Amino acid sequence: MNTLKEVWQQFKLFIRFDIDTLQKISNDRYESGNAFFIVFLSLFSLYFPVILSVRTNNLSDIVFFGILDGAFAWVFASLGMWFLISKVFKETLDLNSIISITGYTHGLVSFISLGVFIQVYFSFIDLRAIQILTLGIFFWMYLAITKSLENAFFIEKNNAKLSSAVFLFIIIWTSGPLKIVF
């Protein structure tokens, strides 16, 4: 496990599609722990505006079970993508590598919370702008997974595109926190 500063540096390089970082993340078996950390932080960031603005008795339950639901949706979507790549496209990939790539990609969800936070507290951003921001971030996630599969695992372009689309479909379909903003 790396320090928080190193994980942040790797995340910044990952979302810029740095090929060396993509290969480092995909080849290191211990990056899946960092990916779990990034996923939990990005899911918590989705609930951060809710924590600051809503006063209910069961807020801790809502946040805890929402983060747990989002984490299980991420693991389920990663397993679905791994199954598609390994069984349908007959590629040999390590599940830890897939989880690391999708976990780092899931960190982009935290940018959605910035838009929601600005909209909730400053009210000068229209909800359509938040929806466009969300679609843009999901497209960025699609590109990050596609580029990672192409450059780090040397998977064909069409197979990488289909696999990343399946991942995004499954995670949007099963994740409660992402359904809230999408």
mmCIF file of C-alpha atoms in Angstrom:
data_model
loop_
_atom_site.group_PDB
_atom_site.id
_atom_site.type_symbol
_atom_site.label_atom_id
_atom_site.label_comp_id
_atom_site.label_asym_id
_atom_site.label_seq_id
_atom_site.Cartn_x
_atom_site.Cartn_y
_atom_site.Cartn_z
ATOM 1 C CA MET A 1 0.000 0.000 0.000
ATOM 2 C CA ASN A 2 1.346 3.379 -0.969
ATOM 3 C CA THR A 3 1.079 6.572 0.980
ATOM 4 C CA LEU A 4 -1.888 8.825 0.334
ATOM 5 C CA LYS A 5 0.318 11.288 -1.529
ATOM 6 C CA GLU A 6 1.606 8.555 -3.871
ATOM 7 C CA VAL A 7 -1.913 7.278 -4.501
ATOM 8 C CA TRP A 8 -3.055 10.822 -5.321
ATOM 9 C CA GLN A 9 -0.121 11.278 -7.732
ATOM 10 C CA GLN A 10 -0.909 7.959 -9.428
ATOM 11 C CA PHE A 11 -4.575 8.886 -9.690
ATOM 12 C CA LYS A 12 -3.749 12.221 -11.339
ATOM 13 C CA LEU A 13 -1.471 10.477 -13.840
ATOM 14 C CA PHE A 14 -4.067 7.758 -14.429
ATOM 15 C CA ILE A 15 -6.849 10.164 -15.368
ATOM 16 C CA ARG A 16 -4.454 11.853 -17.793
ATOM 17 C CA PHE A 17 -3.925 8.454 -19.496
ATOM 18 C CA ASP A 18 -0.197 8.208 -18.697
ATOM 19 C CA ILE A 19 0.882 4.909 -20.256
ATOM 20 C CA ASP A 20 3.632 4.178 -17.706
ATOM 21 C CA THR A 21 1.198 4.649 -14.831
ATOM 22 C CA LEU A 22 -1.427 2.498 -16.551
ATOM 23 C CA GLN A 23 1.070 -0.326 -16.931
ATOM 24 C CA LYS A 24 2.357 0.103 -13.371
ATOM 25 C CA ILE A 25 -1.144 -0.055 -11.923
ATOM 26 C CA SER A 26 -2.131 -3.044 -14.035
ATOM 27 C CA ASN A 27 1.027 -5.036 -13.221
ATOM 28 C CA ASP A 28 1.090 -4.430 -9.456
ATOM 29 C CA ARG A 29 -1.020 -6.959 -7.555
ATOM 30 C CA TYR A 30 -1.199 -4.693 -4.510
ATOM 31 C CA GLU A 31 -2.810 -1.751 -6.317
ATOM 32 C CA SER A 32 -6.246 -3.255 -5.678
ATOM 33 C CA GLY A 33 -6.003 -2.018 -2.070
ATOM 34 C CA ASN A 34 -5.406 1.498 -3.328
ATOM 35 C CA ALA A 35 -8.326 1.040 -5.710
ATOM 36 C CA PHE A 36 -10.630 0.111 -2.797
ATOM 37 C CA PHE A 37 -9.470 3.232 -0.973
ATOM 38 C CA ILE A 38 -10.189 5.415 -4.011
ATOM 39 C CA VAL A 39 -13.642 3.866 -4.474
ATOM 40 C CA PHE A 40 -14.625 4.452 -0.854
ATOM 41 C CA LEU A 41 -13.398 8.050 -0.990
ATOM 42 C CA SER A 42 -15.281 8.747 -4.217
ATOM 43 C CA LEU A 43 -18.483 7.235 -2.825
ATOM 44 C CA PHE A 44 -18.113 9.201 0.407
ATOM 45 C CA SER A 45 -17.637 12.365 -1.630
ATOM 46 C CA LEU A 46 -21.031 11.761 -3.262
ATOM 47 C CA TYR A 47 -22.658 11.772 0.169
ATOM 48 C CA PHE A 48 -20.674 14.728 1.506
ATOM 49 C CA PRO A 49 -23.157 17.395 0.265
ATOM 50 C CA VAL A 50 -25.975 15.304 1.746
ATOM 51 C CA ILE A 51 -24.210 15.097 5.104
ATOM 52 C CA LEU A 52 -23.800 18.862 5.230
ATOM 53 C CA SER A 53 -27.332 19.784 4.172
ATOM 54 C CA VAL A 54 -29.737 17.113 5.476
ATOM 55 C CA ARG A 55 -30.684 16.689 9.121
ATOM 56 C CA THR A 56 -32.238 13.276 9.780
ATOM 57 C CA ASN A 57 -31.920 10.672 12.476
ATOM 58 C CA ASN A 58 -30.756 7.875 10.212
ATOM 59 C CA LEU A 59 -28.214 9.805 8.140
ATOM 60 C CA SER A 60 -25.367 7.533 9.228
ATOM 61 C CA ASP A 61 -27.331 4.497 8.032
ATOM 62 C CA ILE A 62 -28.041 6.149 4.689
ATOM 63 C CA VAL A 63 -24.386 7.031 4.151
ATOM 64 C CA PHE A 64 -22.988 3.708 5.406
ATOM 65 C CA PHE A 65 -25.335 1.515 3.388
ATOM 66 C CA GLY A 66 -25.016 3.788 0.363
ATOM 67 C CA ILE A 67 -21.242 3.473 0.380
ATOM 68 C CA LEU A 68 -21.515 -0.270 0.937
ATOM 69 C CA ASP A 69 -23.996 -0.561 -1.934
ATOM 70 C CA GLY A 70 -21.742 1.452 -4.231
ATOM 71 C CA ALA A 71 -18.702 -0.658 -3.344
ATOM 72 C CA PHE A 72 -20.547 -3.905 -4.048
ATOM 73 C CA ALA A 73 -21.834 -2.477 -7.331
ATOM 74 C CA TRP A 74 -18.258 -1.606 -8.289
ATOM 75 C CA VAL A 75 -17.011 -5.121 -7.479
ATOM 76 C CA PHE A 76 -19.961 -6.671 -9.329
ATOM 77 C CA ALA A 77 -19.339 -4.492 -12.402
ATOM 78 C CA SER A 78 -15.628 -5.357 -12.312
ATOM 79 C CA LEU A 79 -16.474 -9.053 -12.146
ATOM 80 C CA GLY A 80 -18.870 -8.648 -15.065
ATOM 81 C CA MET A 81 -16.199 -6.926 -17.122
ATOM 82 C CA TRP A 82 -13.605 -9.562 -16.194
ATOM 83 C CA PHE A 83 -16.022 -12.345 -17.165
ATOM 84 C CA LEU A 84 -16.679 -10.687 -20.521
ATOM 85 C CA ILE A 85 -12.985 -10.239 -21.260
ATOM 86 C CA SER A 86 -11.872 -13.665 -20.079
ATOM 87 C CA LYS A 87 -14.733 -15.887 -21.231
ATOM 88 C CA VAL A 88 -16.151 -14.124 -24.280
ATOM 89 C CA PHE A 89 -13.024 -12.522 -25.740
ATOM 90 C CA LYS A 90 -10.711 -15.312 -24.492
ATOM 91 C CA GLU A 91 -8.150 -12.945 -22.985
ATOM 92 C CA THR A 92 -6.148 -13.949 -19.928
ATOM 93 C CA LEU A 93 -6.280 -11.187 -17.329
ATOM 94 C CA ASP A 94 -5.777 -11.090 -13.597
ATOM 95 C CA LEU A 95 -8.867 -10.048 -11.657
ATOM 96 C CA ASN A 96 -6.768 -7.831 -9.359
ATOM 97 C CA SER A 97 -5.589 -5.854 -12.378
ATOM 98 C CA ILE A 98 -9.151 -5.309 -13.570
ATOM 99 C CA ILE A 99 -10.223 -4.244 -10.080
ATOM 100 C CA SER A 100 -7.295 -1.819 -9.871
ATOM 101 C CA ILE A 101 -8.084 -0.219 -13.228
ATOM 102 C CA THR A 102 -11.807 0.102 -12.515
ATOM 103 C CA GLY A 103 -11.133 1.360 -8.973
ATOM 104 C CA TYR A 104 -8.900 4.146 -10.167
ATOM 105 C CA THR A 105 -11.506 4.954 -12.810
ATOM 106 C CA HIS A 106 -14.233 5.060 -10.153
ATOM 107 C CA GLY A 107 -12.327 7.902 -8.511
ATOM 108 C CA LEU A 108 -13.631 10.170 -11.262
ATOM 109 C CA VAL A 109 -17.053 9.944 -9.593
ATOM 110 C CA SER A 110 -15.787 12.356 -6.945
ATOM 111 C CA PHE A 111 -15.845 15.127 -9.566
ATOM 112 C CA ILE A 112 -19.626 14.709 -9.762
ATOM 113 C CA SER A 113 -19.834 15.576 -6.076
ATOM 114 C CA LEU A 114 -18.057 18.868 -6.724
ATOM 115 C CA GLY A 115 -20.809 19.859 -9.147
ATOM 116 C CA VAL A 116 -23.512 18.746 -6.721
ATOM 117 C CA PHE A 117 -21.822 20.621 -3.873
ATOM 118 C CA ILE A 118 -21.649 23.830 -5.903
ATOM 119 C CA GLN A 119 -25.270 23.431 -7.005
ATOM 120 C CA VAL A 120 -26.552 22.779 -3.472
ATOM 121 C CA TYR A 121 -24.698 25.596 -1.732
ATOM 122 C CA PHE A 122 -24.430 28.272 -4.372
ATOM 123 C CA SER A 123 -27.554 27.507 -6.468
ATOM 124 C CA PHE A 124 -26.283 29.223 -9.593
ATOM 125 C CA ILE A 125 -25.772 26.006 -11.533
ATOM 126 C CA ASP A 126 -28.786 24.522 -13.267
ATOM 127 C CA LEU A 127 -29.555 20.833 -12.834
ATOM 128 C CA ARG A 128 -29.024 20.354 -16.566
ATOM 129 C CA ALA A 129 -25.431 21.466 -16.101
ATOM 130 C CA ILE A 130 -25.007 18.813 -13.407
ATOM 131 C CA GLN A 131 -26.478 16.198 -15.766
ATOM 132 C CA ILE A 132 -24.120 17.258 -18.546
ATOM 133 C CA LEU A 133 -21.214 17.153 -16.082
ATOM 134 C CA THR A 134 -22.268 13.653 -15.032
ATOM 135 C CA LEU A 135 -22.458 12.449 -18.623
ATOM 136 C CA GLY A 136 -19.056 13.981 -19.319
ATOM 137 C CA ILE A 137 -17.534 12.223 -16.328
ATOM 138 C CA PHE A 138 -19.042 8.896 -17.370
ATOM 139 C CA PHE A 139 -17.573 9.413 -20.834
ATOM 140 C CA TRP A 140 -14.218 10.159 -19.176
ATOM 141 C CA MET A 141 -14.569 6.912 -17.216
ATOM 142 C CA TYR A 142 -15.339 5.085 -20.462
ATOM 143 C CA LEU A 143 -12.205 6.522 -22.077
ATOM 144 C CA ALA A 144 -10.053 5.723 -19.025
ATOM 145 C CA ILE A 145 -11.085 2.070 -18.991
ATOM 146 C CA THR A 146 -10.790 1.741 -22.764
ATOM 147 C CA LYS A 147 -7.312 3.304 -22.869
ATOM 148 C CA SER A 148 -6.218 1.179 -19.902
ATOM 149 C CA LEU A 149 -7.340 -2.038 -21.541
ATOM 150 C CA GLU A 150 -5.738 -1.086 -24.853
ATOM 151 C CA ASN A 151 -2.415 0.182 -23.507
ATOM 152 C CA ALA A 152 -1.827 -1.905 -20.391
ATOM 153 C CA PHE A 153 -3.344 -5.222 -21.432
ATOM 154 C CA PHE A 154 -3.035 -4.916 -25.223
ATOM 155 C CA ILE A 155 -6.667 -5.798 -25.836
ATOM 156 C CA GLU A 156 -8.184 -5.028 -29.220
ATOM 157 C CA LYS A 157 -9.888 -1.667 -29.530
ATOM 158 C CA ASN A 158 -13.429 -2.974 -30.131
ATOM 159 C CA ASN A 159 -13.195 -5.477 -27.273
ATOM 160 C CA ALA A 160 -11.913 -2.760 -24.930
ATOM 161 C CA LYS A 161 -14.747 -0.427 -25.906
ATOM 162 C CA LEU A 162 -17.392 -3.095 -25.377
ATOM 163 C CA SER A 163 -15.897 -4.153 -22.040
ATOM 164 C CA SER A 164 -15.808 -0.607 -20.700
ATOM 165 C CA ALA A 165 -19.382 -0.002 -21.877
ATOM 166 C CA VAL A 166 -20.502 -3.167 -20.067
ATOM 167 C CA PHE A 167 -18.722 -2.021 -16.898
ATOM 168 C CA LEU A 168 -20.433 1.368 -16.983
ATOM 169 C CA PHE A 169 -23.824 -0.174 -17.737
ATOM 170 C CA ILE A 170 -23.559 -2.594 -14.817
ATOM 171 C CA ILE A 171 -22.289 -0.003 -12.353
ATOM 172 C CA ILE A 172 -24.978 2.534 -13.260
ATOM 173 C CA TRP A 173 -27.657 -0.150 -13.159
ATOM 174 C CA THR A 174 -26.657 -1.596 -9.773
ATOM 175 C CA SER A 175 -25.189 1.323 -7.808
ATOM 176 C CA GLY A 176 -27.587 3.243 -5.605
ATOM 177 C CA PRO A 177 -25.339 6.303 -5.159
ATOM 178 C CA LEU A 178 -24.821 6.662 -8.912
ATOM 179 C CA LYS A 179 -28.551 6.355 -9.564
ATOM 180 C CA ILE A 180 -29.071 9.354 -7.310
ATOM 181 C CA VAL A 181 -26.954 11.646 -9.462
ATOM 182 C CA PHE A 182 -27.730 10.045 -12.812
#
